[in-house]
């Protein structure tokens, strides 16, 4: 395998002019797959960016197999649609139940179920969401290496099941706040790949008008994108306090990392949230490292789900989208029932280094990364499950992959051709809805007007 990769990498280097020594095996694989998309002809514009696959007809109201196959293919763009015609929906299992890993519990008598139902439609949606995030992050990696994206950039590949599973279990009107590894949640909260990539390249069409960058993206009910480690946790409790105060039954999902979990402000927040029974789901995304420090080296207790002490907790397989969905549903029900906060530790893994300036292999081995990729990759796991239960065909997944690749490629083209924001816009949008205000420039006597 190693020799094969060596041969392929040398060939690739000849074409791309890159050096092979600096690359990890996973980076090489990323580069290989990305190279294919970079050199392929530009994709035709699709009518609109879609986050979810077209809905197949409901199982209970099926027409003839031929009619159904036509309905499905009519909704798909591209050549792969033809492949599906050979099989109809009646060939597929519309719904299946899967055994999932039992959660470890803290201060809870019962936990989430150990079996999860999945419909074919949901499975295809999860696949699309996770694969879109994966391709978007790999594209960001490529744009960064081409020096088109500059500055901070923290990628989420490997952790996709966390974002997809959480989003599937909460309502769009619930709130969510996270740290700087924020691209995936920006997407699941409804922002298009195009606006995310354009934000990363600092262009006018970006979700924060090109002025936020990787760590500062927002959407309705999504509060970013926060660069100060742990600082979003008290903010999340504040959002939950607002939900309680205004009498809604919304919850606030408040995410932080294993590194942030050792900070003082987290424990102050736990105290207030428990005391006031705030509807907050604290989520510790334990991806095993805080920058280059492993959890064992940083934490006196790596049982993050127990570290809320008086707050009930769950330890969840964060690589399995179904486990995450079930646990989040359980946690949201807990909050909506007025029982106060709950803590979920999602055990996950990041494939990339901490940020784009970290190659990610000086504090862990390449074999470790490869092992996670081959044994518990969230996307492969879902795909294999669905194929094993005859819920979809390999051709369908291929078709989805090529659709996603096109969407990401188009978004990348936009993000490299859209203009940068004009200089006049520099100080605008500081406040959401304030009247024009004066902002001091680089020296006290230069005043700039900020409009909302
Ligand atoms: C208050 C503060 N201290 C230190 C840093 C530098 N820093 C940035 S990310 C990071 C590690 C955080 O790791 P973790 O919480 O596990 O999140 P992950 O990167 O793994 O998603 C540190 C120490 C910071 N941004 N803010
Ligand atoms: Mg971490």
CSV table of C-alpha atoms and ligand atoms in Angstrom, one decimal:
chain,number,residue,atom,x,y,z
A,1,UNK,CA,0.0,0.0,0.0
A,2,UNK,CA,2.8,2.3,1.0
A,3,UNK,CA,4.7,1.6,-2.2
A,4,UNK,CA,1.6,2.2,-4.2
A,5,UNK,CA,1.0,5.5,-2.5
A,6,UNK,CA,4.6,6.4,-3.1
A,7,UNK,CA,4.3,5.8,-6.8
A,8,UNK,CA,1.0,7.7,-7.1
A,9,UNK,CA,2.3,10.6,-5.0
A,10,UNK,CA,5.4,10.9,-7.2
A,11,UNK,CA,3.3,11.0,-10.3
A,12,UNK,CA,1.0,13.6,-8.7
A,13,UNK,CA,3.9,15.7,-7.7
A,14,UNK,CA,5.2,15.7,-11.2
A,15,UNK,CA,1.9,17.1,-12.4
A,16,UNK,CA,1.2,19.5,-9.5
A,17,UNK,CA,4.8,20.5,-8.8
A,18,UNK,CA,4.3,19.8,-5.0
A,19,UNK,CA,6.9,18.0,-2.9
A,20,UNK,CA,6.0,14.7,-1.4
A,21,UNK,CA,8.1,14.8,1.8
A,22,UNK,CA,5.9,17.3,3.6
A,23,UNK,CA,2.8,15.3,3.1
A,24,UNK,CA,1.1,12.8,5.4
A,25,UNK,CA,-0.6,9.8,4.0
A,26,UNK,CA,-4.0,11.3,4.7
A,27,UNK,CA,-3.0,14.6,3.2
A,28,UNK,CA,-1.9,12.7,0.1
A,29,UNK,CA,-5.2,11.0,-0.2
A,30,UNK,CA,-7.0,14.3,0.2
A,31,UNK,CA,-4.8,15.9,-2.4
A,32,UNK,CA,-5.4,13.0,-4.7
A,33,UNK,CA,-9.1,13.2,-4.5
A,34,UNK,CA,-9.1,16.9,-4.7
A,35,UNK,CA,-6.8,16.9,-7.7
A,36,UNK,CA,-9.4,15.0,-9.6
A,37,UNK,CA,-12.1,17.7,-8.9
A,38,UNK,CA,-9.7,20.6,-9.6
A,39,UNK,CA,-8.8,19.4,-13.0
A,40,UNK,CA,-12.2,18.2,-14.0
A,41,UNK,CA,-14.2,20.6,-16.2
A,42,UNK,CA,-16.4,23.2,-14.5
A,43,UNK,CA,-19.7,21.8,-13.3
A,44,UNK,CA,-22.9,23.2,-14.8
A,45,UNK,CA,-24.7,25.5,-12.4
A,46,UNK,CA,-27.4,23.7,-10.5
A,47,UNK,CA,-30.7,25.6,-9.9
A,48,UNK,CA,-30.0,26.1,-6.2
A,49,UNK,CA,-27.7,24.8,-3.5
A,50,UNK,CA,-29.5,21.9,-1.8
A,51,UNK,CA,-28.6,20.7,1.6
A,52,UNK,CA,-30.7,17.6,1.4
A,53,UNK,CA,-31.3,15.1,-1.3
A,54,UNK,CA,-34.7,15.3,-3.1
A,55,UNK,CA,-37.4,13.6,-1.1
A,56,UNK,CA,-38.5,10.2,-2.5
A,57,UNK,CA,-42.2,9.7,-2.4
A,58,UNK,CA,-43.6,8.5,1.0
A,59,UNK,CA,-43.4,4.8,1.4
A,60,UNK,CA,-47.2,4.5,2.1
A,61,UNK,CA,-48.3,6.3,-1.0
A,62,UNK,CA,-46.2,4.6,-3.6
A,63,UNK,CA,-47.2,4.4,-7.3
A,64,UNK,CA,-45.9,1.9,-9.7
A,65,UNK,CA,-42.2,1.0,-9.5
A,66,UNK,CA,-41.6,2.5,-12.9
A,67,UNK,CA,-43.4,5.8,-12.0
A,68,UNK,CA,-41.5,6.1,-8.8
A,69,UNK,CA,-38.1,5.5,-10.5
A,70,UNK,CA,-39.1,8.3,-12.9
A,71,UNK,CA,-40.1,10.7,-10.2
A,72,UNK,CA,-36.8,10.2,-8.4
A,73,UNK,CA,-34.6,10.5,-11.5
A,74,UNK,CA,-36.6,13.6,-12.7
A,75,UNK,CA,-35.5,15.4,-9.5
A,76,UNK,CA,-31.8,14.5,-9.9
A,77,UNK,CA,-29.4,16.5,-12.1
A,78,UNK,CA,-26.5,14.8,-13.9
A,79,UNK,CA,-25.7,11.6,-15.6
A,80,UNK,CA,-25.9,9.4,-12.5
A,81,UNK,CA,-29.6,9.8,-12.5
A,82,UNK,CA,-29.8,7.3,-15.3
A,83,UNK,CA,-28.2,4.7,-13.1
A,84,UNK,CA,-31.1,4.8,-10.6
A,85,UNK,CA,-33.7,4.0,-13.3
A,86,UNK,CA,-32.6,0.4,-13.3
A,87,UNK,CA,-33.8,0.0,-9.7
A,88,UNK,CA,-37.0,1.3,-8.2
A,89,UNK,CA,-37.8,2.3,-4.6
A,90,UNK,CA,-39.6,-1.0,-4.1
A,91,UNK,CA,-36.2,-2.6,-4.3
A,92,UNK,CA,-35.0,-0.8,-1.2
A,93,UNK,CA,-35.7,-1.3,2.5
A,94,UNK,CA,-37.6,1.9,3.4
A,95,UNK,CA,-36.8,1.7,7.1
A,96,UNK,CA,-34.5,-0.3,9.4
A,97,UNK,CA,-33.6,-0.5,13.0
A,98,UNK,CA,-29.9,-0.6,14.0
A,99,UNK,CA,-28.1,-1.6,17.2
A,100,UNK,CA,-26.1,1.4,18.5
A,101,UNK,CA,-23.6,1.8,21.2
A,102,UNK,CA,-24.9,2.2,24.7
A,103,UNK,CA,-24.1,5.5,26.3
A,104,UNK,CA,-22.3,5.7,29.6
A,105,UNK,CA,-24.5,7.6,32.1
A,106,UNK,CA,-23.8,9.9,34.9
A,107,UNK,CA,-26.5,10.8,37.4
A,108,UNK,CA,-29.2,9.3,35.1
A,109,UNK,CA,-31.2,6.2,35.8
A,110,UNK,CA,-32.0,5.6,32.1
A,111,UNK,CA,-30.4,6.8,29.0
A,112,UNK,CA,-31.0,7.0,25.2
A,113,UNK,CA,-32.2,3.9,23.4
A,114,UNK,CA,-29.7,1.3,22.2
A,115,UNK,CA,-31.6,0.7,19.0
A,116,UNK,CA,-32.2,3.5,16.5
A,117,UNK,CA,-34.6,3.6,13.6
A,118,UNK,CA,-33.5,5.0,10.3
A,119,UNK,CA,-35.6,5.7,7.2
A,120,UNK,CA,-34.0,5.6,3.8
A,121,UNK,CA,-34.7,9.3,3.4
A,122,UNK,CA,-33.1,10.2,6.7
A,123,UNK,CA,-30.1,8.0,5.9
A,124,UNK,CA,-29.6,9.7,2.5
A,125,UNK,CA,-29.9,13.1,4.1
A,126,UNK,CA,-27.3,12.3,6.7
A,127,UNK,CA,-25.0,11.0,4.1
A,128,UNK,CA,-25.4,14.2,2.0
A,129,UNK,CA,-24.9,16.5,5.0
A,130,UNK,CA,-21.8,14.7,6.2
A,131,UNK,CA,-20.3,14.2,2.7
A,132,UNK,CA,-20.9,17.9,1.9
A,133,UNK,CA,-19.1,19.0,5.0
A,134,UNK,CA,-16.2,16.6,4.2
A,135,UNK,CA,-15.8,17.9,0.7
A,136,UNK,CA,-16.2,21.5,1.8
A,137,UNK,CA,-13.4,21.1,4.4
A,138,UNK,CA,-11.1,19.3,1.9
A,139,UNK,CA,-11.7,22.2,-0.5
A,140,UNK,CA,-10.8,24.6,2.2
A,141,UNK,CA,-7.6,22.7,2.8
A,142,UNK,CA,-6.8,23.0,-0.9
A,143,UNK,CA,-7.6,26.7,-1.1
A,144,UNK,CA,-5.5,27.3,2.0
A,145,UNK,CA,-2.5,25.5,0.5
A,146,UNK,CA,-2.9,27.6,-2.6
A,147,UNK,CA,-2.7,30.7,-0.3
A,148,UNK,CA,-6.2,31.8,-1.3
A,149,UNK,CA,-7.5,31.3,2.2
A,150,UNK,CA,-5.3,33.1,4.7
A,151,UNK,CA,-5.1,33.3,8.5
A,152,UNK,CA,-6.8,30.9,10.9
A,153,UNK,CA,-8.6,27.9,9.6
A,154,UNK,CA,-9.7,25.0,11.7
A,155,UNK,CA,-11.2,22.0,9.8
A,156,UNK,CA,-13.9,19.6,11.0
A,157,UNK,CA,-13.3,16.5,8.8
A,158,UNK,CA,-13.7,13.4,11.0
A,159,UNK,CA,-16.2,15.0,13.3
A,160,UNK,CA,-19.1,15.2,10.8
A,161,UNK,CA,-21.4,12.9,12.7
A,162,UNK,CA,-21.5,15.3,15.6
A,163,UNK,CA,-22.9,18.2,13.6
A,164,UNK,CA,-25.3,16.0,11.5
A,165,UNK,CA,-26.6,14.1,14.5
A,166,UNK,CA,-27.1,17.1,16.7
A,167,UNK,CA,-28.9,19.1,14.0
A,168,UNK,CA,-31.2,16.1,13.2
A,169,UNK,CA,-32.4,16.0,16.8
A,170,UNK,CA,-33.0,19.7,17.5
A,171,UNK,CA,-35.4,22.2,16.0
A,172,UNK,CA,-34.4,25.0,13.7
A,173,UNK,CA,-35.7,27.4,16.3
A,174,UNK,CA,-33.4,26.0,19.0
A,175,UNK,CA,-30.1,27.8,19.5
A,176,UNK,CA,-26.6,26.7,18.9
A,177,UNK,CA,-23.2,28.2,19.8
A,178,UNK,CA,-19.7,26.7,19.2
A,179,UNK,CA,-16.0,27.4,19.2
A,180,UNK,CA,-13.8,28.3,16.2
A,181,UNK,CA,-14.2,24.9,14.5
A,182,UNK,CA,-17.4,26.2,13.1
A,183,UNK,CA,-17.8,25.5,9.3
A,184,UNK,CA,-19.9,22.4,9.7
A,185,UNK,CA,-22.4,23.9,12.1
A,186,UNK,CA,-22.7,27.0,9.9
A,187,UNK,CA,-23.7,24.7,7.1
A,188,UNK,CA,-26.1,22.6,9.2
A,189,UNK,CA,-27.7,25.8,10.5
A,190,UNK,CA,-28.6,26.6,6.9
A,191,UNK,CA,-25.8,28.6,5.3
A,192,UNK,CA,-24.7,27.4,1.8
A,193,UNK,CA,-21.3,26.0,1.0
A,194,UNK,CA,-20.9,29.0,-1.4
A,195,UNK,CA,-21.3,31.6,1.4
A,196,UNK,CA,-19.0,29.6,3.7
A,197,UNK,CA,-16.2,29.2,1.2
A,198,UNK,CA,-16.6,32.9,0.2
A,199,UNK,CA,-16.3,33.9,3.8
A,200,UNK,CA,-13.1,31.8,4.1
A,201,UNK,CA,-11.6,33.6,1.1
A,202,UNK,CA,-12.7,37.0,2.5
A,203,UNK,CA,-15.1,37.9,-0.3
A,204,UNK,CA,-18.2,40.2,-0.3
A,205,UNK,CA,-20.6,37.3,-0.8
A,206,UNK,CA,-19.4,35.5,2.3
A,207,UNK,CA,-21.9,34.8,5.1
A,208,UNK,CA,-20.2,37.6,7.2
A,209,UNK,CA,-19.7,39.7,4.1
A,210,UNK,CA,-16.0,38.6,4.0
A,211,UNK,CA,-15.1,40.3,7.3
A,212,UNK,CA,-15.5,37.4,9.7
A,213,UNK,CA,-13.4,34.6,8.2
A,214,UNK,CA,-13.2,31.0,9.4
A,215,UNK,CA,-13.9,31.6,13.1
A,216,UNK,CA,-16.7,34.2,12.8
A,217,UNK,CA,-19.7,33.0,10.9
A,218,UNK,CA,-23.3,33.3,12.1
A,219,UNK,CA,-26.8,32.4,11.0
A,220,UNK,CA,-30.3,32.7,12.6
A,221,UNK,CA,-30.2,30.9,15.9
A,222,UNK,CA,-26.5,30.2,15.4
A,223,UNK,CA,-24.1,32.4,17.4
A,224,UNK,CA,-20.8,31.4,15.8
A,225,UNK,CA,-17.8,30.8,15.6
A,226,UNK,CA,-15.9,32.0,18.8
A,227,UNK,CA,-12.1,32.3,18.9
A,228,UNK,CA,-11.6,32.5,22.7
A,229,UNK,CA,-11.4,29.0,24.0
A,230,UNK,CA,-14.3,28.3,26.3
A,231,UNK,CA,-15.8,31.8,26.1
A,232,UNK,CA,-18.9,30.6,24.2
A,233,UNK,CA,-19.9,28.4,27.1
A,234,UNK,CA,-21.2,31.2,29.4
A,235,UNK,CA,-22.7,32.9,26.3
A,236,UNK,CA,-24.6,29.7,25.6
A,237,UNK,CA,-25.9,29.6,29.1
A,238,UNK,CA,-27.0,33.2,28.6
A,239,UNK,CA,-28.9,32.3,25.5
A,240,UNK,CA,-30.6,29.5,27.5
A,241,UNK,CA,-31.4,32.0,30.2
A,242,UNK,CA,-33.1,34.1,27.6
A,243,UNK,CA,-35.2,31.1,26.4
A,244,UNK,CA,-36.3,30.4,30.0
A,245,UNK,CA,-37.0,34.1,30.7
A,246,UNK,CA,-39.1,34.6,27.6
A,247,UNK,CA,-41.0,31.3,28.3
A,248,UNK,CA,-40.2,29.5,25.0
A,249,UNK,CA,-39.4,25.8,25.0
A,250,UNK,CA,-36.3,26.3,23.0
A,251,UNK,CA,-33.0,24.8,24.1
A,252,UNK,CA,-29.4,26.1,23.6
A,253,UNK,CA,-26.8,23.6,22.4
A,254,UNK,CA,-23.5,24.9,23.7
A,255,UNK,CA,-20.4,23.2,22.4
A,256,UNK,CA,-16.8,23.2,23.5
A,257,UNK,CA,-13.7,21.1,23.2
A,258,UNK,CA,-11.9,18.7,25.5
A,259,UNK,CA,-9.2,21.4,25.8
A,260,UNK,CA,-11.7,24.0,26.8
A,261,UNK,CA,-13.2,21.5,29.3
A,262,UNK,CA,-10.4,22.3,31.8
A,263,UNK,CA,-11.2,26.0,32.0
A,264,UNK,CA,-12.5,27.8,35.0
A,265,UNK,CA,-15.3,29.6,33.3
A,266,UNK,CA,-16.9,26.3,32.3
A,267,UNK,CA,-17.4,25.3,35.9
A,268,UNK,CA,-18.8,28.7,36.9
A,269,UNK,CA,-21.3,28.3,34.0
A,270,UNK,CA,-22.2,24.8,35.2
A,271,UNK,CA,-23.0,26.1,38.6
A,272,UNK,CA,-25.3,28.9,37.4
A,273,UNK,CA,-27.0,26.7,34.7
A,274,UNK,CA,-27.7,23.9,37.3
A,275,UNK,CA,-28.8,26.4,40.0
A,276,UNK,CA,-31.3,28.1,37.6
A,277,UNK,CA,-32.2,24.9,35.7
A,278,UNK,CA,-31.4,26.4,32.4
A,279,UNK,CA,-32.4,24.6,29.2
A,280,UNK,CA,-28.9,24.1,28.0
A,281,UNK,CA,-27.2,21.0,26.4
A,282,UNK,CA,-23.5,21.3,27.1
A,283,UNK,CA,-21.6,19.3,24.5
A,284,UNK,CA,-18.0,18.5,24.9
A,285,UNK,CA,-16.6,17.4,21.5
A,286,UNK,CA,-13.8,15.2,22.7
A,287,UNK,CA,-11.6,14.9,19.6
A,288,UNK,CA,-8.8,13.6,21.8
A,289,UNK,CA,-6.5,16.6,21.4
A,290,UNK,CA,-6.4,20.3,22.3
A,291,UNK,CA,-4.0,21.7,19.8
A,292,UNK,CA,-1.0,19.2,20.1
A,293,UNK,CA,-1.8,18.0,23.6
A,294,UNK,CA,-3.6,14.7,24.1
A,295,UNK,CA,-6.5,14.5,26.6
A,296,UNK,CA,-4.4,12.2,28.9
A,297,UNK,CA,-1.7,14.8,29.1
A,298,UNK,CA,-4.1,17.7,29.8
A,299,UNK,CA,-6.9,16.4,32.0
A,300,UNK,CA,-6.9,14.9,35.5
A,301,UNK,CA,-10.1,13.1,34.5
A,302,UNK,CA,-10.9,12.3,30.9
A,303,UNK,CA,-14.5,11.3,31.9
A,304,UNK,CA,-15.8,14.6,30.5
A,305,UNK,CA,-19.4,13.5,30.7
A,306,UNK,CA,-19.0,13.3,34.5
A,307,UNK,CA,-17.3,16.7,34.9
A,308,UNK,CA,-20.5,18.6,35.3
A,309,UNK,CA,-20.5,17.0,38.8
A,310,UNK,CA,-24.2,17.8,39.7
A,311,UNK,CA,-25.2,17.9,36.1
A,312,UNK,CA,-26.4,14.6,34.5
A,313,UNK,CA,-24.2,13.4,31.7
A,314,UNK,CA,-23.9,11.0,28.8
A,315,UNK,CA,-20.9,9.6,27.0
A,316,UNK,CA,-21.8,9.1,23.4
A,317,UNK,CA,-20.1,7.5,20.3
A,318,UNK,CA,-19.6,10.7,18.4
A,319,UNK,CA,-18.5,8.9,15.2
A,320,UNK,CA,-22.0,7.4,14.8
A,321,UNK,CA,-24.6,9.8,13.5
A,322,UNK,CA,-27.4,7.6,14.9
A,323,UNK,CA,-25.9,7.6,18.4
A,324,UNK,CA,-25.5,11.3,18.4
A,325,UNK,CA,-29.0,11.9,17.1
A,326,UNK,CA,-30.5,9.6,19.8
A,327,UNK,CA,-28.5,11.1,22.6
A,328,UNK,CA,-29.3,14.7,21.5
A,329,UNK,CA,-33.0,13.9,21.4
A,330,UNK,CA,-32.8,12.5,24.9
A,331,UNK,CA,-30.9,15.6,26.1
A,332,UNK,CA,-33.3,18.0,24.4
A,333,UNK,CA,-36.3,16.2,26.0
A,334,UNK,CA,-34.6,16.4,29.3
A,335,UNK,CA,-34.2,20.2,28.9
A,336,UNK,CA,-37.7,20.7,27.6
A,337,UNK,CA,-39.1,18.8,30.5
A,338,UNK,CA,-37.7,21.5,32.8
A,339,UNK,CA,-35.1,19.3,34.4
A,340,UNK,CA,-32.3,21.8,33.7
A,341,UNK,CA,-28.9,21.3,32.0
A,342,UNK,CA,-27.4,18.1,30.7
A,343,UNK,CA,-23.9,17.4,29.5
A,344,UNK,CA,-23.0,15.2,26.5
A,345,UNK,CA,-19.5,14.1,25.8
A,346,UNK,CA,-19.2,13.1,22.1
A,347,UNK,CA,-16.2,10.9,21.5
A,348,UNK,CA,-14.8,11.9,18.1
A,349,UNK,CA,-11.7,12.5,16.2
A,350,UNK,CA,-10.2,15.2,13.9
A,351,UNK,CA,-8.3,14.0,10.8
A,352,UNK,CA,-6.6,17.3,10.2
A,353,UNK,CA,-4.2,19.0,12.5
A,354,UNK,CA,-5.5,21.5,15.0
A,355,UNK,CA,-5.4,24.3,12.3
A,356,UNK,CA,-4.0,24.6,8.9
A,357,UNK,CA,-0.6,25.5,10.4
A,358,UNK,CA,-0.4,22.2,12.2
A,359,UNK,CA,0.5,19.2,10.1
A,360,UNK,CA,-1.0,17.1,12.9
A,361,UNK,CA,1.6,14.3,12.9
A,362,UNK,CA,4.2,15.4,15.5
A,363,UNK,CA,2.1,14.4,18.5
A,364,UNK,CA,0.3,11.4,17.1
A,365,UNK,CA,1.2,8.8,14.6
A,366,UNK,CA,0.0,8.5,11.0
A,367,UNK,CA,-1.1,5.0,11.9
A,368,UNK,CA,-3.4,6.3,14.5
A,369,UNK,CA,-5.2,8.6,12.0
A,370,UNK,CA,-5.3,5.8,9.5
A,371,UNK,CA,-6.8,3.4,12.0
A,372,UNK,CA,-9.6,5.8,12.9
A,373,UNK,CA,-10.3,6.4,9.2
A,374,UNK,CA,-10.5,2.8,8.4
A,375,UNK,CA,-12.4,1.6,11.4
A,376,UNK,CA,-14.8,4.3,12.5
A,377,UNK,CA,-15.1,6.9,9.8
A,378,UNK,CA,-18.6,8.4,10.2
A,379,UNK,CA,-19.5,8.6,6.5
A,380,UNK,CA,-18.3,5.1,5.6
A,381,UNK,CA,-20.0,3.7,8.7
A,382,UNK,CA,-23.4,5.1,7.6
A,383,UNK,CA,-22.9,4.1,4.0
A,384,UNK,CA,-22.0,0.5,4.9
A,385,UNK,CA,-25.0,0.3,7.2
A,386,UNK,CA,-27.3,1.4,4.5
A,387,UNK,CA,-25.8,-0.9,1.9
A,388,UNK,CA,-25.9,-3.8,4.3
A,389,UNK,CA,-29.6,-3.3,5.0
A,390,UNK,CA,-30.3,-2.7,1.3
A,391,UNK,CA,-31.5,0.8,2.0
A,392,UNK,CA,-29.7,2.3,-1.0
A,393,UNK,CA,-27.4,1.2,-3.8
A,394,UNK,CA,-23.7,1.9,-4.3
A,395,UNK,CA,-24.6,3.8,-7.5
A,396,UNK,CA,-26.9,6.1,-5.6
A,397,UNK,CA,-24.0,7.0,-3.2
A,398,UNK,CA,-21.7,7.6,-6.2
A,399,UNK,CA,-24.4,9.9,-7.8
A,400,UNK,CA,-24.7,11.8,-4.5
A,401,UNK,CA,-20.9,12.1,-4.3
A,402,UNK,CA,-20.7,13.6,-7.8
A,403,UNK,CA,-23.6,16.0,-7.1
A,404,UNK,CA,-21.8,17.2,-3.9
A,405,UNK,CA,-18.5,17.5,-5.7
A,406,UNK,CA,-20.1,19.8,-8.3
A,407,UNK,CA,-21.8,21.9,-5.6
A,408,UNK,CA,-18.5,22.4,-3.8
A,409,UNK,CA,-16.6,23.0,-7.0
A,410,UNK,CA,-19.1,25.7,-8.0
A,411,UNK,CA,-18.9,27.3,-4.5
A,412,UNK,CA,-15.1,27.3,-4.8
A,413,UNK,CA,-15.3,29.0,-8.1
A,414,UNK,CA,-17.5,31.7,-6.7
A,415,UNK,CA,-15.3,32.1,-3.6
A,416,UNK,CA,-12.3,32.8,-5.8
A,417,UNK,CA,-14.0,35.1,-8.3
A,418,UNK,CA,-16.3,37.2,-6.1
A,419,UNK,CA,-14.8,40.6,-5.2
A,420,UNK,CA,-13.4,41.5,-1.8
A,421,UNK,CA,-15.6,43.9,0.3
A,422,UNK,CA,-15.1,47.6,-0.6
A,423,UNK,CA,-13.0,49.7,1.7
A,424,UNK,CA,-16.0,51.8,2.5
A,425,UNK,CA,-17.5,48.7,4.1
A,426,UNK,CA,-14.6,48.4,6.6
A,427,UNK,CA,-16.4,49.7,9.7
A,428,UNK,CA,-20.0,48.8,8.8
A,429,UNK,CA,-22.0,46.1,10.4
A,430,UNK,CA,-20.5,46.5,13.9
A,431,UNK,CA,-23.9,46.5,15.5
A,432,UNK,CA,-26.9,44.6,14.1
A,433,UNK,CA,-29.4,47.5,14.1
A,434,UNK,CA,-27.8,50.7,15.6
A,435,UNK,CA,-28.0,54.1,14.0
A,436,UNK,CA,-24.8,55.3,12.2
A,437,UNK,CA,-22.0,55.6,14.7
A,438,UNK,CA,-18.4,57.0,14.6
A,439,UNK,CA,-15.6,54.4,14.8
A,440,UNK,CA,-12.0,55.4,15.5
A,441,UNK,CA,-9.6,54.6,12.7
A,442,UNK,CA,-6.0,53.7,13.0
A,443,UNK,CA,-5.3,57.1,14.6
A,444,UNK,CA,-7.7,59.0,16.9
A,445,UNK,CA,-8.5,61.8,14.4
A,446,UNK,CA,-9.5,59.5,11.6
A,447,UNK,CA,-13.2,58.8,12.2
A,448,UNK,CA,-15.2,56.3,10.1
A,449,UNK,CA,-19.0,55.9,9.9
A,450,UNK,CA,-20.4,52.6,10.7
A,451,UNK,CA,-23.8,51.7,9.4
A,452,UNK,CA,-25.7,48.6,10.1
B,1,LIG,C1,-8.5,31.6,26.3
B,1,LIG,C2,-7.7,31.0,25.2
B,1,LIG,N1,-6.6,30.3,25.5
B,1,LIG,C3,-5.8,29.7,24.6
B,1,LIG,C4,-6.1,29.8,23.3
B,1,LIG,C5,-5.3,29.1,22.2
B,1,LIG,N2,-6.0,27.9,21.8
B,1,LIG,C6,-6.6,27.9,20.6
B,1,LIG,S1,-7.4,26.5,20.3
B,1,LIG,C7,-6.7,25.8,21.7
B,1,LIG,C8,-7.0,24.3,22.1
B,1,LIG,C9,-8.5,24.0,22.3
B,1,LIG,O1,-8.7,22.6,22.2
B,1,LIG,P1,-10.1,22.0,22.3
B,1,LIG,O2,-10.9,22.8,23.2
B,1,LIG,O3,-10.0,20.5,22.5
B,1,LIG,O4,-10.8,22.2,20.8
B,1,LIG,P2,-10.4,21.6,19.4
B,1,LIG,O5,-9.4,22.5,18.8
B,1,LIG,O6,-9.9,20.2,19.7
B,1,LIG,O7,-11.7,21.6,18.6
B,1,LIG,C10,-6.0,26.7,22.4
B,1,LIG,C11,-5.3,26.4,23.7
B,1,LIG,C12,-7.3,30.6,22.9
B,1,LIG,N3,-7.7,30.7,21.7
B,1,LIG,N4,-8.0,31.1,23.9
B,2,LIG,MG1,-10.1,18.9,21.3
